[in-house]
Short mmCIF file of C-alpha atoms and ligand atoms in Angstrom, two decimals:
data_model
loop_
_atom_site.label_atom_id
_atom_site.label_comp_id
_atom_site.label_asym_id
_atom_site.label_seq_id
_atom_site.Cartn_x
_atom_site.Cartn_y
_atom_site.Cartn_z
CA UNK A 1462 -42.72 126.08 -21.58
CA UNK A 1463 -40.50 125.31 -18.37
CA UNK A 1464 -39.10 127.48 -16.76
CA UNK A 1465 -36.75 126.96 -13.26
CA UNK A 1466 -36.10 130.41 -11.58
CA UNK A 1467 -35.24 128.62 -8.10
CA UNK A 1468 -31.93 127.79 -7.74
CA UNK A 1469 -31.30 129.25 -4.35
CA UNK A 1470 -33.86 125.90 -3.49
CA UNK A 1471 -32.03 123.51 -6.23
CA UNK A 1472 -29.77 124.10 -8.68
CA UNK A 1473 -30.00 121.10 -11.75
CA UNK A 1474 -27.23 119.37 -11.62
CA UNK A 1475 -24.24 119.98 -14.03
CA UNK A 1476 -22.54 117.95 -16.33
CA UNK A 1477 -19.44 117.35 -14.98
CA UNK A 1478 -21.24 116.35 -12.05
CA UNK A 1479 -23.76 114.16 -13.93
CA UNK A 1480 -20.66 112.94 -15.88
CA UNK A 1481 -18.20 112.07 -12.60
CA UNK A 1482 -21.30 110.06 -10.72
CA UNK A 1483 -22.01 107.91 -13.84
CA UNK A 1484 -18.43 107.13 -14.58
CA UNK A 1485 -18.37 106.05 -10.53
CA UNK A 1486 -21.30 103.79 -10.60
CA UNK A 1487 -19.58 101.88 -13.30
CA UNK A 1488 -17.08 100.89 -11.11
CA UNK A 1489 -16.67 98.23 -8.54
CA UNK A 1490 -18.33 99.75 -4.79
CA UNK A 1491 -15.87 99.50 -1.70
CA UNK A 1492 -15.76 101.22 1.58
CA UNK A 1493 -13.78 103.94 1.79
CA UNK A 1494 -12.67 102.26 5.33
CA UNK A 1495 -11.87 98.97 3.77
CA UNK A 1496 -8.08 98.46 2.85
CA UNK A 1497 -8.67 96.09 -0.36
CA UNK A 1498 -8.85 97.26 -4.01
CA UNK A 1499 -12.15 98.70 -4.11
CA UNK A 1500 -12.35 99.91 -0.85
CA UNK A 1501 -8.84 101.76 -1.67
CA UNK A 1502 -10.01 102.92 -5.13
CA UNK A 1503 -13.09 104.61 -2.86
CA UNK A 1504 -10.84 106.18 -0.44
CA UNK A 1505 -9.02 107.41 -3.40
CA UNK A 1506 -12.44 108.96 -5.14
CA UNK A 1507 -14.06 110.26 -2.03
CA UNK A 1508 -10.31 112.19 -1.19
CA UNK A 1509 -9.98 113.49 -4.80
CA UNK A 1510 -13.73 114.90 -4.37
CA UNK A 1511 -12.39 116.27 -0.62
CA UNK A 1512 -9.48 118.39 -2.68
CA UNK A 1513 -11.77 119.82 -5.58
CA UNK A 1514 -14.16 121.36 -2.82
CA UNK A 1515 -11.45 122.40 -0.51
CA UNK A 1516 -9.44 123.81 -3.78
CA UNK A 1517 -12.94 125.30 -5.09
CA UNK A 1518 -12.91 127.51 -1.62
CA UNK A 1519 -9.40 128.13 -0.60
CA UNK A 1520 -8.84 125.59 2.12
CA UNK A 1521 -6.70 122.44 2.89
CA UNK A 1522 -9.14 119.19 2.30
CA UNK A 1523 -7.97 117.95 5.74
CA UNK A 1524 -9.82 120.28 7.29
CA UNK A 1525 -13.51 119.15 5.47
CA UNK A 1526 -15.36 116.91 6.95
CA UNK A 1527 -18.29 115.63 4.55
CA UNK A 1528 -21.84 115.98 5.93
CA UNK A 1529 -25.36 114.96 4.09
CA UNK A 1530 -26.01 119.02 3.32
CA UNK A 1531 -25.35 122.27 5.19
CA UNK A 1532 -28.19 121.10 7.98
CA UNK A 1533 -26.28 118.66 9.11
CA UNK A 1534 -22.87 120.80 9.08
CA UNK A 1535 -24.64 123.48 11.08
CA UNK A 1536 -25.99 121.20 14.09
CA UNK A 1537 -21.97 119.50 14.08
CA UNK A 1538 -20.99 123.18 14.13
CA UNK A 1539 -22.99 124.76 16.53
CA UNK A 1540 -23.09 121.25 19.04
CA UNK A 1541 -19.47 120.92 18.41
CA UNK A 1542 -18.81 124.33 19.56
CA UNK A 1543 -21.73 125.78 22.41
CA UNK A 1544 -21.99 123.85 25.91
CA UNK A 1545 -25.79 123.68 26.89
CA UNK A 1546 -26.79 126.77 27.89
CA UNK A 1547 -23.76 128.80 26.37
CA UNK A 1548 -24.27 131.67 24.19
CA UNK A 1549 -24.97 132.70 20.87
CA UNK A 1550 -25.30 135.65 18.56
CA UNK A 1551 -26.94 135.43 15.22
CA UNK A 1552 -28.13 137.41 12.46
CA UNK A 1553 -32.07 137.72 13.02
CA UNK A 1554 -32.20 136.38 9.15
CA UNK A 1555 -29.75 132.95 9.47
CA UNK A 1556 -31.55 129.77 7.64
CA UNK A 1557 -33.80 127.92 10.08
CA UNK A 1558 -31.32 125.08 10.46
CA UNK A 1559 -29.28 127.45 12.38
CA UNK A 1560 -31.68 128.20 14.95
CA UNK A 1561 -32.94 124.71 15.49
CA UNK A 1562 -29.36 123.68 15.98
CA UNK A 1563 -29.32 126.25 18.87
CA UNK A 1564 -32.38 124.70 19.95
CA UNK A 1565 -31.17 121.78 20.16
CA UNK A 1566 -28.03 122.97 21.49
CA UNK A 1567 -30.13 124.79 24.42
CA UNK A 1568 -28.20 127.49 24.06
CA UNK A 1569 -29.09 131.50 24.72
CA UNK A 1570 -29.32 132.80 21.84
CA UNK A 1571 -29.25 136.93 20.38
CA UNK A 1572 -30.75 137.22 17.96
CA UNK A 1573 -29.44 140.50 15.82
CA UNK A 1574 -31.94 142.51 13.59
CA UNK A 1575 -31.28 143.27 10.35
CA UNK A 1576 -32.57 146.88 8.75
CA UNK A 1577 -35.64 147.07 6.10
CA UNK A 1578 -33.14 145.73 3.48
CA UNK A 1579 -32.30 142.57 5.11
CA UNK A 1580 -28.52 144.27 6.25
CA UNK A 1581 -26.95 143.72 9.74
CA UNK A 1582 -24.70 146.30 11.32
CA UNK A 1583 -21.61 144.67 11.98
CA UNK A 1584 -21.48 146.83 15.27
CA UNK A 1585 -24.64 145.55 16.39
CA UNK A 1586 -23.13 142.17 16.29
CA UNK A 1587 -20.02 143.14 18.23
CA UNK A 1588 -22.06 144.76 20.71
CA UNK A 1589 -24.26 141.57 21.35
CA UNK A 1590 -21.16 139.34 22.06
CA UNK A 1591 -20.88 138.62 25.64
CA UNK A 1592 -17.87 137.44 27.79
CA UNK A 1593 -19.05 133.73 27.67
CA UNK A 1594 -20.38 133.79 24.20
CA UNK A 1595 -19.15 130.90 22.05
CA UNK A 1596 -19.90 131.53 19.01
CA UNK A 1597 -21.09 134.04 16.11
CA UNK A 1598 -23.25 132.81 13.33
CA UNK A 1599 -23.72 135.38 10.20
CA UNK A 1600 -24.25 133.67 6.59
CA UNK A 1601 -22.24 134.74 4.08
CA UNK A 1602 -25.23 135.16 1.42
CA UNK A 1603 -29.09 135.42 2.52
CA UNK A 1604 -31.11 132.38 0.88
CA UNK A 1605 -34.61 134.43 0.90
CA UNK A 1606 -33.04 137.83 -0.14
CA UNK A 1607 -29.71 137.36 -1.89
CA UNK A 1608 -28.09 139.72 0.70
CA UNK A 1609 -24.24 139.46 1.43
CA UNK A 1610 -23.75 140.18 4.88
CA UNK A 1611 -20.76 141.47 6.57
CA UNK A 1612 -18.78 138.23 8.02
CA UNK A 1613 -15.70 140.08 7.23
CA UNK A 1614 -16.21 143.16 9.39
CA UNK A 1615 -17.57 140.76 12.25
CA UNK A 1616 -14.38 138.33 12.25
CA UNK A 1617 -11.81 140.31 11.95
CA UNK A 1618 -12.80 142.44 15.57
CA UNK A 1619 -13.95 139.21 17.35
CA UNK A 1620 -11.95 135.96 18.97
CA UNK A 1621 -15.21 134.07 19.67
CA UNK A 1622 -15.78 131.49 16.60
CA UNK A 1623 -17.42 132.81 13.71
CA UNK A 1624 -19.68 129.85 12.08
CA UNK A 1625 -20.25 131.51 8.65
CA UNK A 1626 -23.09 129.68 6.45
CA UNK A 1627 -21.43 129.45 2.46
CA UNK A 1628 -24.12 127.86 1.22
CA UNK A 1629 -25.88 130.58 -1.11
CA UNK A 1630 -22.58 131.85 -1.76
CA UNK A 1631 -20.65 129.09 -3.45
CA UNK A 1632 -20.77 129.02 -6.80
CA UNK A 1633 -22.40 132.61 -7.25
CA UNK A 1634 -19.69 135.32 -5.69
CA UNK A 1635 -15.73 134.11 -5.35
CA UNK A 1636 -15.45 132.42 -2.12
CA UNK A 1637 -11.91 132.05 -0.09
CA UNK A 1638 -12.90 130.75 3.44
CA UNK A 1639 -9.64 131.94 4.92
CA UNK A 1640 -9.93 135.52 4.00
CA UNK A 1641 -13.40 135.72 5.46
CA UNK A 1642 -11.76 135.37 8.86
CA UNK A 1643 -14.62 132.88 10.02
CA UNK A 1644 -13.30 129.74 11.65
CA UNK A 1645 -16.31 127.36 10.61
CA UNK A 1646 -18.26 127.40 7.55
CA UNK A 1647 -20.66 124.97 5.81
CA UNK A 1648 -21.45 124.33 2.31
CA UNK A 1649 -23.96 121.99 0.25
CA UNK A 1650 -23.38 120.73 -3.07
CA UNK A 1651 -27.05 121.03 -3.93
CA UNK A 1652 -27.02 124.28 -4.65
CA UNK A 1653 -24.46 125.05 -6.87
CA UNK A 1654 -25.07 122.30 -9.32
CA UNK A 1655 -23.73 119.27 -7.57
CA UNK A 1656 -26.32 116.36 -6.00
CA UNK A 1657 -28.92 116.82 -3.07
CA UNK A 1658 -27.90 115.34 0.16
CA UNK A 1659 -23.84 116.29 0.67
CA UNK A 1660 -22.36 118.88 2.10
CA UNK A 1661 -19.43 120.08 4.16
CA UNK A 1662 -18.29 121.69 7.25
CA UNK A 1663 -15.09 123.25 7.07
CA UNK A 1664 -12.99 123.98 10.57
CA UNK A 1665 -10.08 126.38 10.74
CA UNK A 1666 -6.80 124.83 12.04
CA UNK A 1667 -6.53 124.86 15.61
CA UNK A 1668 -10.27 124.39 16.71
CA UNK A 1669 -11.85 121.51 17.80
CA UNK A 1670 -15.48 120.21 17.82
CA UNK A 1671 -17.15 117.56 20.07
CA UNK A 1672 -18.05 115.72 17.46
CA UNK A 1673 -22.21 114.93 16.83
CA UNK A 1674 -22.11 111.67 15.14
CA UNK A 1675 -20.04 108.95 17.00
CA UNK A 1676 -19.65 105.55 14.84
CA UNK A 1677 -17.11 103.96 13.06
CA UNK A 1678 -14.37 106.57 13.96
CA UNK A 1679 -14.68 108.15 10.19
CA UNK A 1680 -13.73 111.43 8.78
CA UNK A 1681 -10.55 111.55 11.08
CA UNK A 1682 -13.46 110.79 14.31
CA UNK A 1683 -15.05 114.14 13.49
CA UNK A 1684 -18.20 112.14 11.73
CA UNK A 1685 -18.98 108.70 12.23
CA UNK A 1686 -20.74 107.11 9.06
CA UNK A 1687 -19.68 105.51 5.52
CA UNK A 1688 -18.80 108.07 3.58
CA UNK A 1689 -21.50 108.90 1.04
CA UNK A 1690 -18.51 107.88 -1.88
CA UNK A 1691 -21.58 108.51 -4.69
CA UNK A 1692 -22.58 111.97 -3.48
CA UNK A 1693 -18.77 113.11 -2.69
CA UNK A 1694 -17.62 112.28 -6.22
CA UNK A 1695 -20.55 114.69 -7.75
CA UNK A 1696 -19.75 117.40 -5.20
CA UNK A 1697 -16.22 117.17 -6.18
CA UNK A 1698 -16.75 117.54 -9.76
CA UNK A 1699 -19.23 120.31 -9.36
CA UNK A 1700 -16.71 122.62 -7.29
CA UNK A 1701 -14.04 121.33 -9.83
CA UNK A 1702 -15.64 123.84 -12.27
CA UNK A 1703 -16.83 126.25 -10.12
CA UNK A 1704 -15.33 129.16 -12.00
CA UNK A 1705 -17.10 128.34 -14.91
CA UNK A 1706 -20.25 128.96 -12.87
CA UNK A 1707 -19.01 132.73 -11.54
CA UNK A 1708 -18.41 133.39 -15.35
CA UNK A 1709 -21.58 133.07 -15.88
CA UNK A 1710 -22.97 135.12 -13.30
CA UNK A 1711 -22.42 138.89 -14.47
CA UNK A 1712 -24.49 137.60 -17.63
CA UNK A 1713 -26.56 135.95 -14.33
CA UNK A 1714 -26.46 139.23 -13.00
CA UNK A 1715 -28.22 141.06 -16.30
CA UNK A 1716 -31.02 138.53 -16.37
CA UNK A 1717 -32.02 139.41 -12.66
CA UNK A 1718 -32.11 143.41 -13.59
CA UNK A 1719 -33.95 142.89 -17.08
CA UNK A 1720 -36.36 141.26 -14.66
CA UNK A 1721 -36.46 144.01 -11.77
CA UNK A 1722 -36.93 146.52 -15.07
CA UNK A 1723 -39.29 144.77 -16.00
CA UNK A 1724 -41.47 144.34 -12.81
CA UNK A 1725 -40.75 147.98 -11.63
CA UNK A 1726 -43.31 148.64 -14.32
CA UNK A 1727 -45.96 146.97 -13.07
CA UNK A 1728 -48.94 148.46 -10.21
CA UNK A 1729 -47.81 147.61 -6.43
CA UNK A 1730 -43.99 145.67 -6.84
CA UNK A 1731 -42.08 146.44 -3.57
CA UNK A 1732 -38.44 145.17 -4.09
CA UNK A 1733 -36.98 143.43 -0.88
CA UNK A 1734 -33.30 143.80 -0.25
CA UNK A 1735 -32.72 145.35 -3.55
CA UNK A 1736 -30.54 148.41 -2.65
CA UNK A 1737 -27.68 145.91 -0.24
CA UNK A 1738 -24.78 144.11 -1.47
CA UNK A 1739 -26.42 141.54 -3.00
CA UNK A 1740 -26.09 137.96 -5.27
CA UNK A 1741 -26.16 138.14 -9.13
CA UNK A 1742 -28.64 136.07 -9.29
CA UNK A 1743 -31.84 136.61 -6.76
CA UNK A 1744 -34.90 138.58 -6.74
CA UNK A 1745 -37.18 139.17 -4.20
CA UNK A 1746 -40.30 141.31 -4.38
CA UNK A 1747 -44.11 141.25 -3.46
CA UNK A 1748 -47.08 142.75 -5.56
CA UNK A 1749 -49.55 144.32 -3.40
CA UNK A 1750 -53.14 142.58 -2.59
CA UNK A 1751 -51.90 139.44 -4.09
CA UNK A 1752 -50.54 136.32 -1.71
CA UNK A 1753 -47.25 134.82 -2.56
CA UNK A 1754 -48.60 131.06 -2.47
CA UNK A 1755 -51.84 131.91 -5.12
CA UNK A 1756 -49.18 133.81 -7.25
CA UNK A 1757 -46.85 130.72 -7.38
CA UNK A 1758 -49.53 128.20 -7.89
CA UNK A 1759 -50.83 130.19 -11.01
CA UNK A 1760 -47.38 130.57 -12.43
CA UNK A 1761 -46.54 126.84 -11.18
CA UNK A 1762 -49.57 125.83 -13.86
CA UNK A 1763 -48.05 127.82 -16.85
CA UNK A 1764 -44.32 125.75 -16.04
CA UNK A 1765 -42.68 128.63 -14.11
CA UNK A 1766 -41.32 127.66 -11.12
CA UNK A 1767 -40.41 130.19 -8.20
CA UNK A 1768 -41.00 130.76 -4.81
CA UNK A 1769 -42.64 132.19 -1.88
CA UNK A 1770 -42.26 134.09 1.13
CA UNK A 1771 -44.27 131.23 3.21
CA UNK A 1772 -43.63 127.96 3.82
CA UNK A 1773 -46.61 125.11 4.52
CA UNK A 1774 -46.17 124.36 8.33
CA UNK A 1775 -48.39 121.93 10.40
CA UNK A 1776 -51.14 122.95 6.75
CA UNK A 1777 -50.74 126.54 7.81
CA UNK A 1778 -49.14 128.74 5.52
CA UNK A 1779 -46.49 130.73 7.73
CA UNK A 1780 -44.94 133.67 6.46
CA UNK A 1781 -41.50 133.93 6.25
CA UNK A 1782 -39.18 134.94 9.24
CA UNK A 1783 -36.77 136.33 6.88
CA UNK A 1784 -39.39 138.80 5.72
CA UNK A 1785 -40.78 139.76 8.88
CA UNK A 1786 -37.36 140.46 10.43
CA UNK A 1787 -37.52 143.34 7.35
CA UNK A 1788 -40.51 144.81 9.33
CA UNK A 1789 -42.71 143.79 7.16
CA UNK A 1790 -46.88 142.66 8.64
CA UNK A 1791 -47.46 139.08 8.13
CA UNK A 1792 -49.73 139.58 5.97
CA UNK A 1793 -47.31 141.66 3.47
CA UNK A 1794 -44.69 138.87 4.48
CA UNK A 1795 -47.40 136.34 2.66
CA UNK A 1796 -47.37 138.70 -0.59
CA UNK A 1797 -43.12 137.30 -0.67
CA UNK A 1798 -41.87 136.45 -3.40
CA UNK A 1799 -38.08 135.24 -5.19
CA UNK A 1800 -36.66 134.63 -8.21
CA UNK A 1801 -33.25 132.91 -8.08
CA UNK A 1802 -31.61 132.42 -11.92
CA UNK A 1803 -28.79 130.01 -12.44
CA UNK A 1804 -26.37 129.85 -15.51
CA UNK A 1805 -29.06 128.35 -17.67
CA UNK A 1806 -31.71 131.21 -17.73
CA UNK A 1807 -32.23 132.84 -20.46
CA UNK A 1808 -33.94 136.60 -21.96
CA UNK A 1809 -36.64 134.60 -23.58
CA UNK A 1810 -37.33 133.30 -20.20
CA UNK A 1811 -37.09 136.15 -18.22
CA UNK A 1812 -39.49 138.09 -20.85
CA UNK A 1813 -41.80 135.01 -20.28
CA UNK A 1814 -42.49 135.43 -16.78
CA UNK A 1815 -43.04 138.99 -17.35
CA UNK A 1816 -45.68 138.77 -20.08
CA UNK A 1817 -47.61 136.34 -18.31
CA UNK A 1818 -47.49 137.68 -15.27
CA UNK A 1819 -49.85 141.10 -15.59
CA UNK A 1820 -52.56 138.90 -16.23
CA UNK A 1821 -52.33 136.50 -13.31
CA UNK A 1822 -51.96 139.12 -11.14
CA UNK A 1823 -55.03 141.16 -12.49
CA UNK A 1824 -57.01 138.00 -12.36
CA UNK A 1825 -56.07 137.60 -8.86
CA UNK A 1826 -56.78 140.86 -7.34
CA UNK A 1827 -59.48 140.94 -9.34
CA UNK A 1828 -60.68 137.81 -7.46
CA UNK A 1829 -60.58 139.71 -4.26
CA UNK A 1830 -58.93 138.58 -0.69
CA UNK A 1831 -57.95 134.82 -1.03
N1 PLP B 830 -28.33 127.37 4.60
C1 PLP B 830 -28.84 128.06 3.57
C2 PLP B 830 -28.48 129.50 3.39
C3 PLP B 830 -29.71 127.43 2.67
O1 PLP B 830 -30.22 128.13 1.66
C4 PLP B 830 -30.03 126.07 2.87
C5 PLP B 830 -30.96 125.38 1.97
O2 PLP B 830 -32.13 125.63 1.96
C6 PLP B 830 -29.47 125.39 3.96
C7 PLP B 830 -28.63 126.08 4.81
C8 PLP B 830 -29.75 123.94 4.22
O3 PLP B 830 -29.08 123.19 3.25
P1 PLP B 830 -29.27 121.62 3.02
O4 PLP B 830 -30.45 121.49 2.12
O5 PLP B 830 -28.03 121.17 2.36
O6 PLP B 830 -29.45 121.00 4.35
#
C-alpha cells in the first residue's frame, strides 16, 4: 500500500496539468522574447498560463511576474521592497524563506509570537510596526500547522506593504488577493497540483520593486530570465481548475477529522493548532515519548508518507521553529508530526494509517529513548 498524506510538501500533479505540459512539448520550442512563429506561439502559451493564475486568484495577469517557486518570489518581494537595514515585522511562524530573505536583505526584523495554537494577534502586529517599517509579512495559511492567520485584520489598519505568503492557501480555501488587502503575495504551483519549480509574485497596482534579477529586461524588467514556458503552461492549467480542487476539500475536510477521531483515541496525542481557523486538509499532532523522525521512518517502510516536526540540518535533526514558537521544549518539538490530505485521499487510507499506527508506536516506546 501507498499512501501520500503530504501535500502541504508536494501535491501530485493533476491532469490537466499533466495534460497541458504534454500537449506543449509536442510543439515547436521558441523564446517567449523572440518575435518569429515559435517564439510568438510561446509568448502566447506562457501569457494564457499568466491569465489562468491571475483569474484563479482575482488579479489582473499584468501584475504577475513568474518566479521558479514562492522562495524566489519572497527574496524579489522582500529585496524589492526593504533598504538594508530597514524594518520588518513578521509572524514568529512565516516559512524559512521569509526570514532568510530578511537576512539577506539585512534588514531589522520583529519577529511577532504566535499563541500555543500557532494564532497571531492582529494587534500585536500593529503594535510592532514602526515609523520606518517597510513592510509586514503574515502568510495567509501556516505550512507546518494549517493555521489561517489574520492578513485581513492586519491590512486593512496598516499603509506599510503587506507581503502575504498564498502558498498553502491556493487551491485549499477561496483565495481573492485583492480582498485580502495585502499588496504583495506569492504563490507556487507545486503545491496545489501544478509542477515543482514555478511560482509567482503578485504586486498591487501602484507599487514598485527594485527588481532582484537583472538580465534580459523580461517580465516587463521586473525578472530577468527566459521564461520557464514548460513550467508556466502546467501552472496555468492547474489554477485553470482550481475550483474543482476547493470542491473537494469539505470531503478533504472529513478525511482530516475521521483522522483526528481516530488518533484522539490513542495514549499521549497532543493536537497542535487544532482549535484556530484552520485548512481542510492538515493535521498536526505529536504522541508522547516517541520522536517525530523514528515515527516517520517506520511508517515511511509500510508506504505511508508524512512528515515531521524536524528537518535534517548540517546531519542534526533540528526541531521545528514553527513548533517551538507554540512553546513547545525541543524535545516535544522533535515528537512533531503532520498529515496534509489532498483530493485523492481516501477512508480506506485514512483507516490505514490508523490501524497500523498503535503498533509502531508501542514498539517504539517500548524501545525506550531513541
Ligand atoms: N511558503 C510556504 C508556506 C511553503 O509551504 C513553501 C514550501 O515549502 C514555500 C513558501 C516555498 O515554496 P517553494 O518550494 O515554491 O520555493
Amino acid at each position: 500500500m501507498s499512501v501520500y498524506f503530504d501535500h502541504n510538501a508536494s501535491s501530485p500533479l493533476v491532469s490537466a496539468a499533466r495534460q497541458a505540459m504534454a500537449a506543449w512539448l509536442e510543439g515547436e520550442a521558441g523564446n517567449p522574447s523572440s518575435v518569429h512563429r515559435p517564439g510568438r506561439a510561446a509568448r502566447a502559451a506562457v501569457e494564457r498560463a499568466r491569465r489562468q493564475v491571475a483569474d484563479a486568484v482575482g488579479v489582473v495577469s499584468g501584475e504577475l511576474v513568474w518566479t521558479s517557486g514562492a522562495t524566489e518570489a519572497l527574496h524579489m518581494a522582500v529585496l524589492g521592497c526593504v533598504p538594508r537595514g530597514g524594518h520588518v515585522v513578521a509572524s514568529a511562524v512565516e516559512h524559512p524563506a521569509l526570514f532568510g530573505a530578511c537576512q539577506v536583505a539585512e534588514a531589522r526584523l520583529t519577529r511577532v509570537p504566535v499563541d500555543g495554537e500557532g494564532q497571531v494577534d492582529p494587534e500585536a502586529v500593529l503594535a510592532a510596526i514602526e515609523p520606518d517599517t517597510a513592510l509586514v509579512a503574515l502568510m495567509a495559511a501556516q505550512n507546518e500547522l494549517g493555521g489561517l492567520l489574520p492578513v485581513e485584520a492586519v491590512a486593512a489598519r496598516t499603509r506599510v506593504p503587506v507581503l502575504c505568503d498564498a502558498v498553502q492557501a491556493f487551491g485549499r480555501v477561496p483565495l481573492r488577493l485583492p480582498a485580502l488587502g495585502c499588496r504583495l503575495a506569492v504563490l507556487s504551483a507545486h503545491k496545489m497540483g501544478g509542477p515543482q519549480g514555478v511560482g509567482a509574485l503578485w504586486i498591487a497596482p501602484g507599487l514598485r520593486l527594485w527588481p532582484t534579477l537583472v538580465g534580459g529586461g523580461q517580465e516587463r524588467g521586473r525578472r530577468g530570465g527566459t521564461e520557464g514556458a514548460l513550467a508556466a503552461v502546467g501552472f496555468g492549467a492547474a489554477a485553470s481548475v482550481v475550483s474543482e480542487r476547493l470542491a473537494y476539500m469539505p470531503r478533504v475536510a472529513q478525511l482530516r477529522d475521521r483522522l483526528e477521531a481516530g488518533l484522539a483515541h490513542m495514549a499521549g496525542v497532543v493536537f497542535h493548532g487544532r482549535s484556530s481557523r484552520r485548512l481542510p486538509n492538515t493535521c498536526a499532532w505529536r504522541f508522547r515519548d516517541v520522536p517525530g523522525d523514528v515515527l516517520l521512518e517506520a511508517l515511511d517502510l509500510e508506504g505511508f508518507y508524512l512528515s515531521s516536526g524536524s528537518a535534517c540540518s548540517a546531519g542534526a535533526v533540528e526541531p521545528s521553529p514553527v513548533l517551538l514558537a507554540l512553546g513547545l521544549t525541543e524535545e516535544e518539538a522533535r515528537q512533531g508530526l503532520r498529515a496534509s490530505l489532498g483530493p485523492e485521499n481516501t477512508e480506506v487510507e485514512v483507516d490505514a494509517l490508523l490501524a497500523v499506527l498503535p503498533r509502531i508506536v508501542e514498539r517504539i516506546r517500548g524501545s525506550g529513548p531513541c
